[in-house]
Amino acid sequence: MASAVRSGGPGRPVAAGAGPDAGGSEVRGAERPSLREPGAPPGAHRPGRRRTLIRLLWVLPPVAVLAAVFLHPLALVVRQSVTPDEGGVSVEPYTEVFASAVFREALGTTVGIALAATAGCLVLGFGLAVVIAFVPFPGARAVSRFVDVFLSFPSFLITLALLFLYGTAGMANGIWTDATGAATGPFRFLTTPWGVILAEITYFTPFVMRPLLAAFAQLETAQLEAAASLGARPARIVRRVILPEAMPALAAGGSLVLVLCLNEFGIVLFTGAKGVTTLPTLVYGKAILESDYPAACVVAVVNVVISVGIYGLYRTVSRRAGA
């Protein structure tokens, strides 16, 4: 009898091979229940593996479409940029393009116009957004909605409107010649870099206003009322209260406008500024007019690299701004 009984602690004899006691002790040698059905191969019904396969099935179609529509043409452009006309693989097209005075001038013109247009959009967009958001006037809501509609307009439409106003045969020159009897009018700036900058400011300013209006909608009016009650003038309120709140939206909108200006082609083309050569127009000239495809691809790759870098900055700023 003593051999069939082992001690389970002071005063707690336990029979050998007995099941779990009232305290919840486990059965010795008992196996844990299996999650798979009897006779099923190992790993056949694992939920984690099934979810992974379902996710892959959802991800593969858009990745395939992206690769076919965008990545494959981009890869062809990169490959063509390192393939000289005589064949083979070489960086000779890059050295020739970088050594070209036309490329350096186009790069400087592109960056200069983009920076000037972005600065103009920031100043004008901030002023207009402050008026729409904080200065009560009839039709403010309609103007705010028109800003959204304006974003859908094509760039060449704005350029054509400026040509009708300030072109060689535009309204402004027509009024001048009718009033003075002169043969030509004085307004000829549209065919210069200043005309391109004006057209880009006119078209891209709403891209700055949209995030600013969204940021101003979240601004507590109590701050403005407190500043006004303390005797702060409107200019001081704008500088000390509104501008700090608008900085993230200004940075996000400015980065986006800078990317768009760097890649703008239609405005430069429709203004008729033949002396203004930017990187997009240089790509067009090299590929279509000169049939120099390696050089055109080199310029395109440089333009893409600059744009992607600035777009990365735009995404970073937008994420921090909560846009």
JSON list of N, CA, C and O in Angstrom, two decimals, residues 162-213:
[
{"chain": "A", "resi": 162, "resn": "LEU", "atom": "N", "xyz": [-3.49, 84.78, -69.77]},
{"chain": "A", "resi": 162, "resn": "LEU", "atom": "CA", "xyz": [-2.48, 85.83, -69.67]},
{"chain": "A", "resi": 162, "resn": "LEU", "atom": "C", "xyz": [-2.06, 86.33, -71.05]},
{"chain": "A", "resi": 162, "resn": "LEU", "atom": "O", "xyz": [-1.77, 87.53, -71.22]},
{"chain": "A", "resi": 163, "resn": "LEU", "atom": "N", "xyz": [-2.03, 85.44, -72.03]},
{"chain": "A", "resi": 163, "resn": "LEU", "atom": "CA", "xyz": [-1.71, 85.87, -73.39]},
{"chain": "A", "resi": 163, "resn": "LEU", "atom": "C", "xyz": [-2.79, 86.81, -73.94]},
{"chain": "A", "resi": 163, "resn": "LEU", "atom": "O", "xyz": [-2.48, 87.79, -74.63]},
{"chain": "A", "resi": 164, "resn": "PHE", "atom": "N", "xyz": [-4.05, 86.52, -73.65]},
{"chain": "A", "resi": 164, "resn": "PHE", "atom": "CA", "xyz": [-5.12, 87.42, -74.09]},
{"chain": "A", "resi": 164, "resn": "PHE", "atom": "C", "xyz": [-5.02, 88.79, -73.43]},
{"chain": "A", "resi": 164, "resn": "PHE", "atom": "O", "xyz": [-5.39, 89.80, -74.02]},
{"chain": "A", "resi": 165, "resn": "LEU", "atom": "N", "xyz": [-4.47, 88.82, -72.22]},
{"chain": "A", "resi": 165, "resn": "LEU", "atom": "CA", "xyz": [-4.36, 90.09, -71.51]},
{"chain": "A", "resi": 165, "resn": "LEU", "atom": "C", "xyz": [-3.08, 90.85, -71.86]},
{"chain": "A", "resi": 165, "resn": "LEU", "atom": "O", "xyz": [-3.13, 92.05, -72.16]},
{"chain": "A", "resi": 166, "resn": "TYR", "atom": "N", "xyz": [-1.92, 90.16, -71.80]},
{"chain": "A", "resi": 166, "resn": "TYR", "atom": "CA", "xyz": [-0.63, 90.84, -71.92]},
{"chain": "A", "resi": 166, "resn": "TYR", "atom": "C", "xyz": [0.20, 90.38, -73.11]},
{"chain": "A", "resi": 166, "resn": "TYR", "atom": "O", "xyz": [1.38, 90.73, -73.21]},
{"chain": "A", "resi": 167, "resn": "GLY", "atom": "N", "xyz": [-0.37, 89.60, -74.00]},
{"chain": "A", "resi": 167, "resn": "GLY", "atom": "CA", "xyz": [0.37, 89.18, -75.17]},
{"chain": "A", "resi": 167, "resn": "GLY", "atom": "C", "xyz": [0.62, 90.33, -76.14]},
{"chain": "A", "resi": 167, "resn": "GLY", "atom": "O", "xyz": [0.17, 91.47, -75.94]},
{"chain": "A", "resi": 168, "resn": "THR", "atom": "N", "xyz": [1.36, 90.03, -77.19]},
{"chain": "A", "resi": 168, "resn": "THR", "atom": "CA", "xyz": [1.69, 91.06, -78.18]},
{"chain": "A", "resi": 168, "resn": "THR", "atom": "C", "xyz": [0.43, 91.65, -78.78]},
{"chain": "A", "resi": 168, "resn": "THR", "atom": "O", "xyz": [0.34, 92.87, -79.02]},
{"chain": "A", "resi": 169, "resn": "ALA", "atom": "N", "xyz": [-0.56, 90.82, -79.04]},
{"chain": "A", "resi": 169, "resn": "ALA", "atom": "CA", "xyz": [-1.84, 91.30, -79.56]},
{"chain": "A", "resi": 169, "resn": "ALA", "atom": "C", "xyz": [-2.94, 91.23, -78.50]},
{"chain": "A", "resi": 169, "resn": "ALA", "atom": "O", "xyz": [-4.12, 91.13, -78.83]},
{"chain": "A", "resi": 170, "resn": "GLY", "atom": "N", "xyz": [-2.55, 91.33, -77.23]},
{"chain": "A", "resi": 170, "resn": "GLY", "atom": "CA", "xyz": [-3.50, 91.22, -76.14]},
{"chain": "A", "resi": 170, "resn": "GLY", "atom": "C", "xyz": [-4.24, 92.53, -75.86]},
{"chain": "A", "resi": 170, "resn": "GLY", "atom": "O", "xyz": [-4.02, 93.56, -76.52]},
{"chain": "A", "resi": 171, "resn": "MET", "atom": "N", "xyz": [-5.12, 92.47, -74.87]},
{"chain": "A", "resi": 171, "resn": "MET", "atom": "CA", "xyz": [-5.96, 93.61, -74.55]},
{"chain": "A", "resi": 171, "resn": "MET", "atom": "C", "xyz": [-5.15, 94.80, -74.06]},
{"chain": "A", "resi": 171, "resn": "MET", "atom": "O", "xyz": [-5.41, 95.95, -74.45]},
{"chain": "A", "resi": 172, "resn": "ALA", "atom": "N", "xyz": [-4.16, 94.54, -73.20]},
{"chain": "A", "resi": 172, "resn": "ALA", "atom": "CA", "xyz": [-3.38, 95.65, -72.64]},
{"chain": "A", "resi": 172, "resn": "ALA", "atom": "C", "xyz": [-2.63, 96.39, -73.74]},
{"chain": "A", "resi": 172, "resn": "ALA", "atom": "O", "xyz": [-2.64, 97.64, -73.79]},
{"chain": "A", "resi": 173, "resn": "ASN", "atom": "N", "xyz": [-1.97, 95.67, -74.63]},
{"chain": "A", "resi": 173, "resn": "ASN", "atom": "CA", "xyz": [-1.26, 96.33, -75.73]},
{"chain": "A", "resi": 173, "resn": "ASN", "atom": "C", "xyz": [-2.24, 96.99, -76.69]},
{"chain": "A", "resi": 173, "resn": "ASN", "atom": "O", "xyz": [-1.94, 98.05, -77.27]},
{"chain": "A", "resi": 174, "resn": "GLY", "atom": "N", "xyz": [-3.42, 96.40, -76.89]},
{"chain": "A", "resi": 174, "resn": "GLY", "atom": "CA", "xyz": [-4.42, 97.02, -77.77]},
{"chain": "A", "resi": 174, "resn": "GLY", "atom": "C", "xyz": [-4.93, 98.34, -77.21]},
{"chain": "A", "resi": 174, "resn": "GLY", "atom": "O", "xyz": [-5.08, 99.33, -77.96]},
{"chain": "A", "resi": 175, "resn": "ILE", "atom": "N", "xyz": [-5.18, 98.39, -75.91]},
{"chain": "A", "resi": 175, "resn": "ILE", "atom": "CA", "xyz": [-5.61, 99.64, -75.29]},
{"chain": "A", "resi": 175, "resn": "ILE", "atom": "C", "xyz": [-4.52, 100.70, -75.39]},
{"chain": "A", "resi": 175, "resn": "ILE", "atom": "O", "xyz": [-4.79, 101.88, -75.66]},
{"chain": "A", "resi": 176, "resn": "TRP", "atom": "N", "xyz": [-3.27, 100.29, -75.22]},
{"chain": "A", "resi": 176, "resn": "TRP", "atom": "CA", "xyz": [-2.16, 101.23, -75.30]},
{"chain": "A", "resi": 176, "resn": "TRP", "atom": "C", "xyz": [-2.02, 101.80, -76.71]},
{"chain": "A", "resi": 176, "resn": "TRP", "atom": "O", "xyz": [-1.85, 103.01, -76.87]},
{"chain": "A", "resi": 177, "resn": "THR", "atom": "N", "xyz": [-2.06, 100.94, -77.71]},
{"chain": "A", "resi": 177, "resn": "THR", "atom": "CA", "xyz": [-1.91, 101.43, -79.08]},
{"chain": "A", "resi": 177, "resn": "THR", "atom": "C", "xyz": [-3.09, 102.30, -79.51]},
{"chain": "A", "resi": 177, "resn": "THR", "atom": "O", "xyz": [-2.92, 103.27, -80.26]},
{"chain": "A", "resi": 178, "resn": "ASP", "atom": "N", "xyz": [-4.29, 101.98, -79.03]},
{"chain": "A", "resi": 178, "resn": "ASP", "atom": "CA", "xyz": [-5.45, 102.81, -79.38]},
{"chain": "A", "resi": 178, "resn": "ASP", "atom": "C", "xyz": [-5.37, 104.17, -78.71]},
{"chain": "A", "resi": 178, "resn": "ASP", "atom": "O", "xyz": [-5.77, 105.20, -79.29]},
{"chain": "A", "resi": 179, "resn": "ALA", "atom": "N", "xyz": [-4.82, 104.22, -77.51]},
{"chain": "A", "resi": 179, "resn": "ALA", "atom": "CA", "xyz": [-4.76, 105.49, -76.78]},
{"chain": "A", "resi": 179, "resn": "ALA", "atom": "C", "xyz": [-3.60, 106.37, -77.23]},
{"chain": "A", "resi": 179, "resn": "ALA", "atom": "O", "xyz": [-3.72, 107.61, -77.26]},
{"chain": "A", "resi": 180, "resn": "THR", "atom": "N", "xyz": [-2.48, 105.77, -77.60]},
{"chain": "A", "resi": 180, "resn": "THR", "atom": "CA", "xyz": [-1.29, 106.56, -77.93]},
{"chain": "A", "resi": 180, "resn": "THR", "atom": "C", "xyz": [-1.01, 106.61, -79.42]},
{"chain": "A", "resi": 180, "resn": "THR", "atom": "O", "xyz": [-0.23, 107.45, -79.87]},
{"chain": "A", "resi": 181, "resn": "GLY", "atom": "N", "xyz": [-1.61, 105.70, -80.20]},
{"chain": "A", "resi": 181, "resn": "GLY", "atom": "CA", "xyz": [-1.32, 105.66, -81.62]},
{"chain": "A", "resi": 181, "resn": "GLY", "atom": "C", "xyz": [0.00, 104.99, -81.96]},
{"chain": "A", "resi": 181, "resn": "GLY", "atom": "O", "xyz": [0.44, 105.04, -83.11]},
{"chain": "A", "resi": 182, "resn": "ALA", "atom": "N", "xyz": [0.63, 104.34, -80.96]},
{"chain": "A", "resi": 182, "resn": "ALA", "atom": "CA", "xyz": [1.90, 103.67, -81.22]},
{"chain": "A", "resi": 182, "resn": "ALA", "atom": "C", "xyz": [1.66, 102.40, -82.03]},
{"chain": "A", "resi": 182, "resn": "ALA", "atom": "O", "xyz": [0.56, 101.84, -82.07]},
{"chain": "A", "resi": 183, "resn": "ALA", "atom": "N", "xyz": [2.71, 101.96, -82.69]},
{"chain": "A", "resi": 183, "resn": "ALA", "atom": "CA", "xyz": [2.59, 100.76, -83.53]},
{"chain": "A", "resi": 183, "resn": "ALA", "atom": "C", "xyz": [2.50, 99.49, -82.69]},
{"chain": "A", "resi": 183, "resn": "ALA", "atom": "O", "xyz": [1.79, 98.55, -83.06]},
{"chain": "A", "resi": 184, "resn": "THR", "atom": "N", "xyz": [3.21, 99.45, -81.58]},
{"chain": "A", "resi": 184, "resn": "THR", "atom": "CA", "xyz": [3.21, 98.28, -80.69]},
{"chain": "A", "resi": 184, "resn": "THR", "atom": "C", "xyz": [3.03, 98.74, -79.26]},
{"chain": "A", "resi": 184, "resn": "THR", "atom": "O", "xyz": [3.32, 99.90, -78.91]},
{"chain": "A", "resi": 185, "resn": "GLY", "atom": "N", "xyz": [2.60, 97.82, -78.42]},
{"chain": "A", "resi": 185, "resn": "GLY", "atom": "CA", "xyz": [2.44, 98.12, -77.01]},
{"chain": "A", "resi": 185, "resn": "GLY", "atom": "C", "xyz": [3.69, 97.81, -76.21]},
{"chain": "A", "resi": 185, "resn": "GLY", "atom": "O", "xyz": [4.61, 97.14, -76.69]},
{"chain": "A", "resi": 186, "resn": "PRO", "atom": "N", "xyz": [3.73, 98.25, -74.95]},
{"chain": "A", "resi": 186, "resn": "PRO", "atom": "CA", "xyz": [4.93, 98.06, -74.14]},
{"chain": "A", "resi": 186, "resn": "PRO", "atom": "C", "xyz": [4.98, 96.72, -73.41]},
{"chain": "A", "resi": 186, "resn": "PRO", "atom": "O", "xyz": [6.02, 96.38, -72.84]},
{"chain": "A", "resi": 187, "resn": "PHE", "atom": "N", "xyz": [3.91, 95.96, -73.43]},
{"chain": "A", "resi": 187, "resn": "PHE", "atom": "CA", "xyz": [3.86, 94.73, -72.63]},
{"chain": "A", "resi": 187, "resn": "PHE", "atom": "C", "xyz": [4.39, 93.56, -73.45]},
{"chain": "A", "resi": 187, "resn": "PHE", "atom": "O", "xyz": [3.68, 93.01, -74.30]},
{"chain": "A", "resi": 188, "resn": "ARG", "atom": "N", "xyz": [5.62, 93.17, -73.17]},
{"chain": "A", "resi": 188, "resn": "ARG", "atom": "CA", "xyz": [6.26, 92.06, -73.87]},
{"chain": "A", "resi": 188, "resn": "ARG", "atom": "C", "xyz": [6.97, 91.11, -72.91]},
{"chain": "A", "resi": 188, "resn": "ARG", "atom": "O", "xyz": [7.85, 90.34, -73.32]},
{"chain": "A", "resi": 189, "resn": "PHE", "atom": "N", "xyz": [6.60, 91.15, -71.65]},
{"chain": "A", "resi": 189, "resn": "PHE", "atom": "CA", "xyz": [7.33, 90.38, -70.65]},
{"chain": "A", "resi": 189, "resn": "PHE", "atom": "C", "xyz": [6.94, 88.91, -70.61]},
{"chain": "A", "resi": 189, "resn": "PHE", "atom": "O", "xyz": [7.63, 88.10, -70.00]},
{"chain": "A", "resi": 190, "resn": "LEU", "atom": "N", "xyz": [5.82, 88.54, -71.29]},
{"chain": "A", "resi": 190, "resn": "LEU", "atom": "CA", "xyz": [5.40, 87.15, -71.22]},
{"chain": "A", "resi": 190, "resn": "LEU", "atom": "C", "xyz": [6.38, 86.20, -71.89]},
{"chain": "A", "resi": 190, "resn": "LEU", "atom": "O", "xyz": [6.43, 85.02, -71.56]},
{"chain": "A", "resi": 191, "resn": "THR", "atom": "N", "xyz": [7.16, 86.67, -72.84]},
{"chain": "A", "resi": 191, "resn": "THR", "atom": "CA", "xyz": [8.13, 85.82, -73.52]},
{"chain": "A", "resi": 191, "resn": "THR", "atom": "C", "xyz": [9.48, 85.81, -72.82]},
{"chain": "A", "resi": 191, "resn": "THR", "atom": "O", "xyz": [10.45, 85.30, -73.37]},
{"chain": "A", "resi": 192, "resn": "THR", "atom": "N", "xyz": [9.55, 86.35, -71.62]},
{"chain": "A", "resi": 192, "resn": "THR", "atom": "CA", "xyz": [10.77, 86.37, -70.82]},
{"chain": "A", "resi": 192, "resn": "THR", "atom": "C", "xyz": [10.59, 85.47, -69.60]},
{"chain": "A", "resi": 192, "resn": "THR", "atom": "O", "xyz": [9.47, 84.99, -69.32]},
{"chain": "A", "resi": 193, "resn": "PRO", "atom": "N", "xyz": [11.65, 85.21, -68.85]},
{"chain": "A", "resi": 193, "resn": "PRO", "atom": "CA", "xyz": [11.47, 84.43, -67.61]},
{"chain": "A", "resi": 193, "resn": "PRO", "atom": "C", "xyz": [10.47, 85.04, -66.65]},
{"chain": "A", "resi": 193, "resn": "PRO", "atom": "O", "xyz": [9.80, 84.31, -65.92]},
{"chain": "A", "resi": 194, "resn": "TRP", "atom": "N", "xyz": [10.32, 86.37, -66.65]},
{"chain": "A", "resi": 194, "resn": "TRP", "atom": "CA", "xyz": [9.34, 87.01, -65.76]},
{"chain": "A", "resi": 194, "resn": "TRP", "atom": "C", "xyz": [7.91, 86.63, -66.13]},
{"chain": "A", "resi": 194, "resn": "TRP", "atom": "O", "xyz": [7.05, 86.49, -65.26]},
{"chain": "A", "resi": 195, "resn": "GLY", "atom": "N", "xyz": [7.66, 86.45, -67.42]},
{"chain": "A", "resi": 195, "resn": "GLY", "atom": "CA", "xyz": [6.34, 86.01, -67.83]},
{"chain": "A", "resi": 195, "resn": "GLY", "atom": "C", "xyz": [6.04, 84.59, -67.37]},
{"chain": "A", "resi": 195, "resn": "GLY", "atom": "O", "xyz": [4.92, 84.28, -66.95]},
{"chain": "A", "resi": 196, "resn": "VAL", "atom": "N", "xyz": [7.05, 83.71, -67.45]},
{"chain": "A", "resi": 196, "resn": "VAL", "atom": "CA", "xyz": [6.87, 82.35, -66.98]},
{"chain": "A", "resi": 196, "resn": "VAL", "atom": "C", "xyz": [6.64, 82.34, -65.47]},
{"chain": "A", "resi": 196, "resn": "VAL", "atom": "O", "xyz": [5.77, 81.62, -64.96]},
{"chain": "A", "resi": 197, "resn": "ILE", "atom": "N", "xyz": [7.38, 83.17, -64.74]},
{"chain": "A", "resi": 197, "resn": "ILE", "atom": "CA", "xyz": [7.21, 83.24, -63.28]},
{"chain": "A", "resi": 197, "resn": "ILE", "atom": "C", "xyz": [5.81, 83.75, -62.94]},
{"chain": "A", "resi": 197, "resn": "ILE", "atom": "O", "xyz": [5.14, 83.21, -62.04]},
{"chain": "A", "resi": 198, "resn": "LEU", "atom": "N", "xyz": [5.33, 84.78, -63.65]},
{"chain": "A", "resi": 198, "resn": "LEU", "atom": "CA", "xyz": [3.99, 85.30, -63.39]},
{"chain": "A", "resi": 198, "resn": "LEU", "atom": "C", "xyz": [2.92, 84.24, -63.65]},
{"chain": "A", "resi": 198, "resn": "LEU", "atom": "O", "xyz": [1.98, 84.08, -62.86]},
{"chain": "A", "resi": 199, "resn": "ALA", "atom": "N", "xyz": [3.07, 83.51, -64.75]},
{"chain": "A", "resi": 199, "resn": "ALA", "atom": "CA", "xyz": [2.09, 82.48, -65.07]},
{"chain": "A", "resi": 199, "resn": "ALA", "atom": "C", "xyz": [2.10, 81.36, -64.03]},
{"chain": "A", "resi": 199, "resn": "ALA", "atom": "O", "xyz": [1.04, 80.86, -63.62]},
{"chain": "A", "resi": 200, "resn": "GLU", "atom": "N", "xyz": [3.27, 80.96, -63.57]},
{"chain": "A", "resi": 200, "resn": "GLU", "atom": "CA", "xyz": [3.35, 79.91, -62.57]},
{"chain": "A", "resi": 200, "resn": "GLU", "atom": "C", "xyz": [2.81, 80.38, -61.22]},
{"chain": "A", "resi": 200, "resn": "GLU", "atom": "O", "xyz": [2.15, 79.60, -60.50]},
{"chain": "A", "resi": 201, "resn": "ILE", "atom": "N", "xyz": [3.06, 81.62, -60.86]},
{"chain": "A", "resi": 201, "resn": "ILE", "atom": "CA", "xyz": [2.49, 82.15, -59.60]},
{"chain": "A", "resi": 201, "resn": "ILE", "atom": "C", "xyz": [0.97, 82.16, -59.69]},
{"chain": "A", "resi": 201, "resn": "ILE", "atom": "O", "xyz": [0.27, 81.78, -58.74]},
{"chain": "A", "resi": 202, "resn": "THR", "atom": "N", "xyz": [0.46, 82.60, -60.84]},
{"chain": "A", "resi": 202, "resn": "THR", "atom": "CA", "xyz": [-1.00, 82.65, -61.01]},
{"chain": "A", "resi": 202, "resn": "THR", "atom": "C", "xyz": [-1.62, 81.26, -60.91]},
{"chain": "A", "resi": 202, "resn": "THR", "atom": "O", "xyz": [-2.68, 81.08, -60.30]},
{"chain": "A", "resi": 203, "resn": "TYR", "atom": "N", "xyz": [-0.96, 80.28, -61.47]},
{"chain": "A", "resi": 203, "resn": "TYR", "atom": "CA", "xyz": [-1.54, 78.94, -61.51]},
{"chain": "A", "resi": 203, "resn": "TYR", "atom": "C", "xyz": [-1.34, 78.16, -60.21]},
{"chain": "A", "resi": 203, "resn": "TYR", "atom": "O", "xyz": [-2.23, 77.44, -59.75]},
{"chain": "A", "resi": 204, "resn": "PHE", "atom": "N", "xyz": [-0.17, 78.29, -59.58]},
{"chain": "A", "resi": 204, "resn": "PHE", "atom": "CA", "xyz": [0.16, 77.44, -58.44]},
{"chain": "A", "resi": 204, "resn": "PHE", "atom": "C", "xyz": [-0.16, 78.05, -57.07]},
{"chain": "A", "resi": 204, "resn": "PHE", "atom": "O", "xyz": [-0.02, 77.36, -56.07]},
{"chain": "A", "resi": 205, "resn": "THR", "atom": "N", "xyz": [-0.57, 79.31, -57.02]},
{"chain": "A", "resi": 205, "resn": "THR", "atom": "CA", "xyz": [-0.89, 79.91, -55.71]},
{"chain": "A", "resi": 205, "resn": "THR", "atom": "C", "xyz": [-1.99, 79.15, -54.97]},
{"chain": "A", "resi": 205, "resn": "THR", "atom": "O", "xyz": [-1.89, 78.96, -53.75]},
{"chain": "A", "resi": 206, "resn": "PRO", "atom": "N", "xyz": [-3.07, 78.68, -55.62]},
{"chain": "A", "resi": 206, "resn": "PRO", "atom": "CA", "xyz": [-4.07, 77.90, -54.88]},
{"chain": "A", "resi": 206, "resn": "PRO", "atom": "C", "xyz": [-3.53, 76.64, -54.23]},
{"chain": "A", "resi": 206, "resn": "PRO", "atom": "O", "xyz": [-4.10, 76.16, -53.25]},
{"chain": "A", "resi": 207, "resn": "PHE", "atom": "N", "xyz": [-2.43, 76.09, -54.75]},
{"chain": "A", "resi": 207, "resn": "PHE", "atom": "CA", "xyz": [-1.84, 74.91, -54.12]},
{"chain": "A", "resi": 207, "resn": "PHE", "atom": "C", "xyz": [-1.23, 75.25, -52.77]},
{"chain": "A", "resi": 207, "resn": "PHE", "atom": "O", "xyz": [-1.01, 74.36, -51.94]},
{"chain": "A", "resi": 208, "resn": "VAL", "atom": "N", "xyz": [-0.91, 76.51, -52.54]},
{"chain": "A", "resi": 208, "resn": "VAL", "atom": "CA", "xyz": [-0.45, 76.97, -51.24]},
{"chain": "A", "resi": 208, "resn": "VAL", "atom": "C", "xyz": [-1.63, 77.36, -50.36]},
{"chain": "A", "resi": 208, "resn": "VAL", "atom": "O", "xyz": [-1.63, 77.13, -49.14]},
{"chain": "A", "resi": 209, "resn": "MET", "atom": "N", "xyz": [-2.64, 77.95, -50.95]},
{"chain": "A", "resi": 209, "resn": "MET", "atom": "CA", "xyz": [-3.80, 78.42, -50.19]},
{"chain": "A", "resi": 209, "resn": "MET", "atom": "C", "xyz": [-4.59, 77.27, -49.58]},
{"chain": "A", "resi": 209, "resn": "MET", "atom": "O", "xyz": [-5.11, 77.41, -48.46]},
{"chain": "A", "resi": 210, "resn": "ARG", "atom": "N", "xyz": [-4.68, 76.14, -50.27]},
{"chain": "A", "resi": 210, "resn": "ARG", "atom": "CA", "xyz": [-5.52, 75.04, -49.77]},
{"chain": "A", "resi": 210, "resn": "ARG", "atom": "C", "xyz": [-5.05, 74.53, -48.41]},
{"chain": "A", "resi": 210, "resn": "ARG", "atom": "O", "xyz": [-5.86, 74.43, -47.47]},
{"chain": "A", "resi": 211, "resn": "PRO", "atom": "N", "xyz": [-3.78, 74.17, -48.23]},
{"chain": "A", "resi": 211, "resn": "PRO", "atom": "CA", "xyz": [-3.36, 73.73, -46.88]},
{"chain": "A", "resi": 211, "resn": "PRO", "atom": "C", "xyz": [-3.40, 74.85, -45.85]},
{"chain": "A", "resi": 211, "resn": "PRO", "atom": "O", "xyz": [-3.62, 74.59, -44.67]},
{"chain": "A", "resi": 212, "resn": "LEU", "atom": "N", "xyz": [-3.19, 76.10, -46.29]},
{"chain": "A", "resi": 212, "resn": "LEU", "atom": "CA", "xyz": [-3.27, 77.21, -45.35]},
{"chain": "A", "resi": 212, "resn": "LEU", "atom": "C", "xyz": [-4.70, 77.40, -44.82]},
{"chain": "A", "resi": 212, "resn": "LEU", "atom": "O", "xyz": [-4.91, 77.59, -43.62]},
{"chain": "A", "resi": 213, "resn": "LEU", "atom": "N", "xyz": [-5.68, 77.33, -45.69]},
{"chain": "A", "resi": 213, "resn": "LEU", "atom": "CA", "xyz": [-7.06, 77.47, -45.24]},
{"chain": "A", "resi": 213, "resn": "LEU", "atom": "C", "xyz": [-7.45, 76.32, -44.31]},
{"chain": "A", "resi": 213, "resn": "LEU", "atom": "O", "xyz": [-8.20, 76.53, -43.34]}
]
